[in-house]
Amino acid sequence: MGVHSFYRPRCIQTLLVANRGEIALRVIRAARELGMRTVAVYSDADRDALAVRLADAAVHIGPAHATRSYLNAEALLAAARESGADAIHPGYGFLAENADFSQAVTDAGLVFVGPDASTIRSMGDKAAARACAKAAGVPTVPGSEGVVGSLDEALSHAAQIGYPLMIKASAGGGGRGIRVAADEAQLREAIPMAQAEARAAFGDGGVYLERYLPRARHIEVQVLGDGERAVHLFERECSLQRRRQKVFEEAPSPALSPALRQALCESALRLTESVGYRGAGTLEYLYDETRGEFYFIEMNTRIQVEHPITEAITGIDLVREMLRIADGEPLRFKQADIAMRGAAIECRLNAEDPARNFAPGPGTVSHVRWPAGPGVRIDSMVYAGSVVPPYYDSLLAKLIVWDEDRDAALARMARALDETEFEGVPSTLALHRALVADPGVLAGDYHTNYLESWMQQREGTQ
């Protein structure tokens, strides 16, 4: 495919996208709009993927299993050399927050689209990020000052923090390496389990402790920085979760007053600028609605799955801005230039069967019908005849809607979900149709444990 944009970047002529699925497509489209040649990578399982079809070039990087393909830094760097790439965009997941990979890309003379390795180490490591937040005067959940080195040390911290406690992996994300302990006996059992899970998922068994807030809301702030200056793009509500995996997100949060929103976003901006952040990032918080207090918990040093709802309410293309910053451009706008308009919602549609405890359902998509109309966006790699492999995340699509206010956006989402059809693989479509009709969701009255309790109640009445 040829390049049609009038924009020609100064440094990045060819971009390799070190990822797969819908995020690979998302990055390819943004890069092509900026006049960049695009290179997809693919494993044996993704030979016929839509990203492979739409990129200007594609390079095979190995077998289906991610450890031998999308997590293989040497294979990705070899693909960049083979294709003549100037830069690598890591997307999300896989190696997106791997400081060693970021450094290896830089050492190879390429541009890493994201923060540098030292920033990823300081902010991608949750325990280190907490220390940075405290130094910047940003409130954090009471917890250990860093990684706990032993069970005895954990017990000592627990006596000061109080129960219930959350044990969290210092590296990685996605809900892995997390356990909750209601008392000392559970803490003794949970520490080694969390360490083992973190070691298996991220190659790092370090864990730290936080006070557990069972009815907290999960709210995050989107930021962009050029290393000298940063801006925020308001917040997203991500409290509807299952097994600490986000299911449904909206922007703005229905829980925040204008004053609280300003305080939250200003704290995120303060922390972002204190570390000289470069690229797109997200600062995640827990909001204790009973106390009216928010606490920083971690920073994701990459683009987020749910970034489209921020794009919808601000009109700013986050992926294009990431690429511009990586290409050496300063931020193109000031904080006063960024306004929030309307409301947006994202539903994550996964190839999972809710009736079978959300068991993944790989297979071939025999039929798909996407919704359309004003304010409706689909981010997906799925088409009729495409294969959903068993080796990766089960995300099929992100359905995003925007409207002038929250009530209208919920109604638009209900309409869009009704128009959507999948055949050939199971999906969570019916779950989302039920969620947008739920009184608690309609009222914006929910928290991080709401969805799992809601599902248990539904199962009990069926």
XYZ file of C-alpha atoms in Angstrom:
462
model
C 0.000 0.000 0.000
C 1.215 3.482 -0.760
C 1.454 6.395 1.658
C -1.079 9.159 1.028
C -0.534 11.669 3.843
C 0.955 15.109 3.288
C 2.811 14.738 6.593
C 6.353 13.411 6.338
C 8.064 12.788 9.689
C 11.582 14.101 10.195
C 13.064 10.873 11.614
C 10.591 8.007 11.468
C 10.057 6.844 7.902
C 9.230 3.199 8.662
C 7.493 1.988 11.821
C 7.490 -1.619 12.992
C 4.521 -2.538 15.195
C 5.693 -5.106 17.745
C 2.258 -6.437 18.594
C -0.847 -8.126 17.189
C -4.634 -7.886 17.142
C -6.633 -4.696 17.335
C -3.825 -2.567 18.801
C -1.534 -3.456 15.895
C -4.252 -2.267 13.510
C -4.800 0.884 15.560
C -1.109 1.831 15.409
C -0.783 0.975 11.704
C -3.697 3.254 10.839
C -2.353 6.175 12.881
C 1.145 5.792 11.436
C -0.109 5.723 7.864
C -2.072 8.921 8.477
C 1.256 10.530 9.436
C 2.920 9.325 6.245
C 4.900 6.489 7.798
C 5.505 3.165 6.096
C 4.257 0.372 8.370
C 5.585 -3.102 9.116
C 3.539 -5.766 10.892
C 5.006 -8.810 12.620
C 3.220 -12.126 12.912
C 3.503 -15.560 14.474
C 2.465 -18.828 12.868
C -1.020 -18.313 14.355
C -1.449 -14.843 12.839
C -0.437 -15.348 9.199
C -3.861 -14.208 7.989
C -4.371 -11.454 10.559
C -5.895 -8.191 9.384
C -2.847 -6.221 10.547
C -0.671 -8.365 8.283
C -2.989 -7.650 5.368
C -3.145 -3.885 5.906
C 0.491 -3.082 6.722
C 2.900 -2.090 3.951
C 5.096 -5.075 4.831
C 4.993 -7.999 7.244
C 7.701 -10.139 8.836
C 7.286 -13.604 10.342
C 8.795 -13.749 13.845
C 8.225 -17.309 15.052
C 5.868 -19.982 16.368
C 2.444 -19.337 17.847
C 3.449 -19.247 21.505
C 4.143 -15.665 22.564
C 7.416 -16.530 24.309
C 8.834 -17.530 20.921
C 7.338 -14.679 18.917
C 5.794 -11.519 20.393
C 7.888 -11.790 23.567
C 11.076 -12.599 21.644
C 13.023 -9.333 21.650
C 15.740 -10.675 19.350
C 13.187 -11.750 16.747
C 11.526 -8.326 16.860
C 14.830 -6.486 16.476
C 15.792 -8.785 13.601
C 12.458 -7.983 11.943
C 13.169 -4.276 12.345
C 16.577 -4.677 10.701
C 15.157 -6.813 7.884
C 12.377 -4.335 7.107
C 14.477 -1.181 7.405
C 12.402 0.181 10.276
C 13.453 3.394 12.026
C 11.195 2.911 15.052
C 9.233 0.320 17.020
C 5.823 0.833 18.611
C 5.173 -1.844 21.277
C 1.384 -1.392 21.604
C 0.155 -2.729 24.952
C 0.953 -6.007 26.684
C 3.845 -8.249 25.595
C 7.020 -6.082 25.758
C 5.326 -2.676 25.980
C 6.514 -2.018 29.537
C 9.756 -3.974 29.397
C 12.627 -1.628 30.169
C 15.230 -4.029 28.766
C 13.396 -4.124 25.443
C 13.141 -0.333 25.340
C 16.874 -0.105 25.980
C 17.647 -2.757 23.349
C 15.643 -0.833 20.751
C 17.540 2.353 21.573
C 20.889 0.550 21.584
C 20.083 -0.769 18.103
C 19.822 2.818 16.878
C 16.022 2.745 16.628
C 13.320 4.937 18.162
C 11.222 3.316 20.883
C 7.732 4.833 20.781
C 7.275 5.347 24.491
C 9.238 6.474 27.523
C 12.908 5.604 27.901
C 14.106 2.578 29.838
C 14.878 4.491 33.036
C 11.345 5.916 33.172
C 9.816 2.491 32.553
C 11.926 1.091 35.387
C 10.939 3.825 37.816
C 7.259 4.121 36.882
C 6.534 0.676 35.442
C 7.632 -0.918 38.705
C 4.685 -0.346 41.028
C 6.707 -0.141 44.242
C 9.140 2.366 42.714
C 6.242 4.366 41.269
C 4.701 4.689 44.731
C 7.961 6.195 45.963
C 7.969 8.681 43.056
C 4.362 9.596 43.842
C 5.129 10.277 47.486
C 8.092 12.442 46.498
C 5.764 14.453 44.217
C 3.213 14.906 47.008
C 0.642 12.576 45.407
C -1.388 10.513 47.910
C -0.886 6.727 47.836
C -2.746 3.830 49.425
C -1.166 2.969 52.798
C 1.207 0.077 52.204
C 4.796 -1.159 52.238
C 7.423 1.328 51.088
C 8.729 -1.143 48.510
C 9.042 -4.817 47.701
C 8.757 -7.044 50.762
C 11.820 -9.251 51.010
C 10.454 -11.991 53.220
C 7.325 -13.309 54.900
C 8.483 -11.903 58.238
C 8.872 -8.466 56.673
C 5.387 -8.753 55.164
C 3.915 -9.663 58.549
C 5.635 -6.682 60.143
C 4.227 -4.297 57.515
C 0.781 -5.876 57.840
C 0.713 -5.189 61.568
C 1.204 -1.483 60.819
C -1.089 -1.204 57.773
C -3.938 -3.361 59.073
C -6.145 -5.952 57.370
C -7.569 -6.625 54.826
C -4.465 -6.360 52.646
C -3.749 -6.685 48.962
C -0.557 -8.410 47.840
C 0.468 -7.075 44.430
C 3.168 -7.963 41.910
C 5.674 -5.134 41.605
C 6.145 -5.822 37.883
C 3.525 -6.311 35.185
C -0.210 -5.823 35.322
C -3.465 -7.204 33.985
C -4.616 -8.427 37.394
C -1.879 -11.078 37.671
C 0.162 -11.621 40.831
C -2.549 -10.185 43.089
C -4.020 -11.761 46.216
C -6.200 -10.472 49.070
C -5.576 -11.469 52.677
C -8.179 -10.870 55.382
C -5.909 -11.913 58.255
C -2.446 -13.201 59.127
C -3.216 -16.802 58.194
C -4.345 -15.785 54.715
C -1.322 -13.513 54.317
C 1.034 -16.407 55.097
C -0.674 -18.451 52.388
C -1.057 -15.662 49.819
C 2.484 -14.251 49.802
C 4.178 -17.289 48.176
C 1.251 -17.737 45.770
C 1.443 -14.123 44.586
C 5.225 -14.345 44.271
C 5.010 -17.528 42.196
C 2.335 -16.082 39.900
C 4.297 -12.857 39.417
C 7.478 -14.800 38.657
C 5.675 -16.963 36.088
C 3.922 -14.010 34.411
C 6.645 -11.356 34.485
C 9.912 -13.079 35.385
C 9.982 -11.066 38.616
C 8.573 -12.423 41.873
C 8.693 -9.130 43.782
C 5.484 -8.171 45.618
C 4.406 -5.323 47.847
C 1.465 -4.688 50.188
C -1.424 -2.230 50.073
C -4.463 -1.667 52.234
C -7.442 -3.319 50.530
C -10.393 -1.015 49.831
C -13.292 -3.373 48.987
C -15.706 -0.673 47.753
C -13.242 1.595 45.998
C -13.638 2.884 42.468
C -10.857 2.458 39.903
C -10.248 5.762 38.139
C -7.327 6.579 35.857
C -5.939 9.753 34.308
C -4.549 9.896 30.764
C -1.403 11.974 30.266
C 0.895 12.980 27.419
C 4.408 14.316 27.919
C 7.302 15.364 25.708
C 9.981 15.088 28.392
C 9.796 18.781 29.215
C 6.094 19.432 29.644
C 2.973 17.338 30.154
C -0.802 17.616 29.870
C -3.666 15.513 31.174
C -6.675 14.459 29.120
C -9.071 13.945 32.039
C -10.072 10.651 33.600
C -11.660 7.288 32.833
C -13.795 5.140 35.148
C -12.709 1.484 35.028
C -14.410 -0.030 38.085
C -16.457 -2.710 36.320
C -13.954 -5.552 36.493
C -13.913 -9.311 36.626
C -10.924 -10.948 38.308
C -9.352 -7.485 38.223
C -9.617 -7.417 34.435
C -11.449 -4.377 33.075
C -14.693 -5.135 31.237
C -16.510 -1.800 30.770
C -15.056 1.713 30.890
C -16.460 5.211 30.633
C -15.255 8.791 30.505
C -15.682 10.934 32.422
C -16.247 9.173 35.748
C -19.802 9.602 37.053
C -18.443 9.710 40.618
C -16.341 12.881 40.500
C -17.353 16.448 41.199
C -15.636 19.152 39.122
C -13.451 20.097 42.108
C -12.398 16.509 42.770
C -11.727 15.953 39.062
C -9.457 18.969 39.000
C -7.556 17.806 42.096
C -7.153 14.278 40.715
C -5.949 15.400 37.291
C -3.592 18.002 38.734
C -2.001 15.355 40.960
C -1.458 13.133 37.903
C 0.084 16.021 36.014
C 2.385 16.836 38.929
C 3.692 13.264 39.075
C 4.065 13.008 35.286
C 6.126 16.175 35.046
C 8.239 15.251 38.081
C 9.678 12.250 36.215
C 10.110 14.034 32.865
C 7.690 11.668 31.188
C 7.777 11.256 27.403
C 4.906 9.663 25.477
C 1.426 8.510 26.458
C 0.844 7.145 29.940
C -1.905 6.436 32.418
C -1.899 7.001 36.160
C -4.268 4.703 38.017
C -6.008 5.612 41.265
C -8.381 4.123 43.782
C -11.141 6.498 44.861
C -12.650 5.877 48.283
C -16.121 7.313 47.811
C -17.004 7.055 51.509
C -14.084 9.325 52.467
C -13.954 11.360 49.266
C -10.245 10.554 48.944
C -8.172 9.249 46.037
C -4.904 7.296 46.116
C -2.350 6.704 43.364
C -1.636 3.003 42.827
C 0.438 2.645 39.645
C 1.381 4.059 36.269
C 1.062 2.278 32.937
C 3.904 3.502 30.739
C 2.133 2.677 27.459
C -1.086 3.187 25.549
C -4.105 1.648 27.308
C -6.750 -0.674 25.874
C -9.405 1.875 26.831
C -7.739 4.928 25.249
C -10.528 5.418 22.631
C -12.983 6.855 25.154
C -10.498 9.589 26.031
C -10.069 10.297 22.326
C -13.855 10.542 22.041
C -14.314 13.150 24.772
C -11.254 15.262 23.869
C -10.982 14.881 20.084
C -7.248 14.103 20.404
C -5.748 11.064 18.634
C -3.469 9.627 21.326
C -1.585 7.219 19.081
C -0.758 9.918 16.545
C 0.471 12.143 19.380
C 2.675 9.297 20.678
C 4.239 9.000 17.241
C 4.747 12.758 16.905
C 6.461 12.921 20.303
C 8.662 9.928 19.451
C 9.592 11.717 16.222
C 10.931 14.650 18.233
C 7.997 17.047 18.161
C 7.093 18.954 21.342
C 3.543 18.772 22.655
C 1.289 20.597 20.231
C -1.121 21.987 22.827
C -1.302 23.463 26.287
C -3.558 22.278 29.091
C -5.984 25.146 28.481
C -6.431 23.924 24.891
C -7.863 20.556 26.003
C -11.584 20.517 26.674
C -13.876 17.666 27.671
C -17.084 17.254 25.708
C -19.870 14.723 26.187
C -19.494 11.168 27.468
C -18.033 7.965 26.031
C -18.302 4.266 26.911
C -16.251 1.237 25.879
C -17.372 -2.413 26.085
C -14.704 -5.083 25.711
C -16.120 -7.984 23.718
C -14.158 -11.164 24.407
C -14.267 -14.659 22.943
C -15.381 -16.129 26.262
C -18.415 -18.081 27.426
C -20.003 -16.495 30.533
C -22.083 -19.662 31.059
C -18.882 -21.721 31.437
C -17.092 -19.464 33.927
C -15.847 -17.309 31.052
C -13.853 -20.112 29.454
C -12.016 -18.831 26.357
C -13.559 -19.938 23.067
C -11.018 -19.960 20.245
C -12.223 -20.878 16.773
C -13.243 -19.410 13.443
C -15.606 -16.433 13.258
C -18.233 -17.501 10.731
C -20.293 -14.297 10.796
C -19.918 -10.832 12.278
C -22.104 -7.737 12.013
C -20.817 -4.477 13.438
C -23.054 -1.609 14.543
C -22.903 1.734 12.788
C -24.414 5.198 12.972
C -23.422 8.449 14.677
C -20.970 8.232 17.559
C -20.151 4.521 17.123
C -16.602 3.172 16.739
C -15.296 -0.393 16.446
C -11.651 -1.310 17.148
C -11.248 -4.931 16.092
C -9.158 -7.330 14.043
C -12.111 -9.699 13.508
C -13.754 -10.418 10.146
C -15.905 -13.273 8.857
C -13.546 -16.191 8.376
C -10.853 -14.925 10.753
C -9.413 -17.332 13.303
C -9.325 -16.549 17.025
C -6.231 -18.473 18.219
C -5.995 -20.039 21.690
C -2.562 -18.592 22.469
C -3.325 -14.957 23.248
C -5.764 -12.617 24.961
C -9.382 -13.372 24.028
C -10.325 -9.793 23.056
C -12.463 -9.764 19.904
C -13.372 -6.112 19.697
C -13.805 -2.854 21.544
C -17.164 -1.193 20.975
C -16.954 2.526 21.711
C -19.748 5.075 21.676
C -19.893 8.824 22.278
C -22.856 11.107 22.892
C -23.610 14.501 24.376
C -24.116 13.188 27.932
C -23.920 9.937 29.909
C -27.584 8.975 29.610
C -27.484 9.421 25.847
C -24.224 7.454 25.609
C -25.742 4.545 27.564
C -28.754 4.514 25.258
C -26.489 4.616 22.221
C -24.406 1.742 23.600
C -27.553 -0.349 24.189
C -28.580 0.259 20.584
C -25.109 -0.565 19.246
C -24.912 -3.791 21.264
C -28.300 -4.855 19.904
C -26.988 -4.378 16.352
C -23.837 -6.448 16.973
C -23.688 -10.124 15.968
C -21.027 -12.841 16.383
C -21.198 -16.425 15.195
C -18.652 -19.234 15.333
C -17.110 -18.364 18.701
C -18.680 -17.547 22.083
C -18.694 -13.922 23.180
C -19.503 -11.658 26.113
C -22.013 -9.721 24.040
C -25.019 -10.813 26.136
C -23.200 -9.813 29.335
C -22.765 -6.260 28.081
C -26.377 -6.048 26.932
C -27.426 -6.923 30.481
C -24.912 -4.518 32.041
C -26.180 -1.446 30.184
C -29.691 -2.215 31.469
C -28.597 -2.693 35.087
C -29.962 -0.036 37.506
C -26.615 0.334 39.304
C -24.717 0.878 36.078
C -27.372 3.258 34.772
C -27.082 5.269 37.980
C -23.262 5.184 37.903
C -23.359 3.592 41.354
C -20.759 0.811 41.227
C -17.271 -0.119 42.472
C -14.452 -2.597 41.752
C -16.279 -5.562 43.334
C -19.678 -4.689 41.859
C -19.510 -6.815 38.708
C -18.544 -10.066 40.388
C -21.286 -9.647 43.022
C -23.757 -8.767 40.247
C -22.838 -11.920 38.332
C -23.218 -14.115 41.421
C -26.665 -12.681 42.069
C -27.702 -13.332 38.455
C -26.465 -16.906 38.660
C -28.423 -17.403 41.872
C -31.696 -16.290 40.271
C -31.314 -18.394 37.103
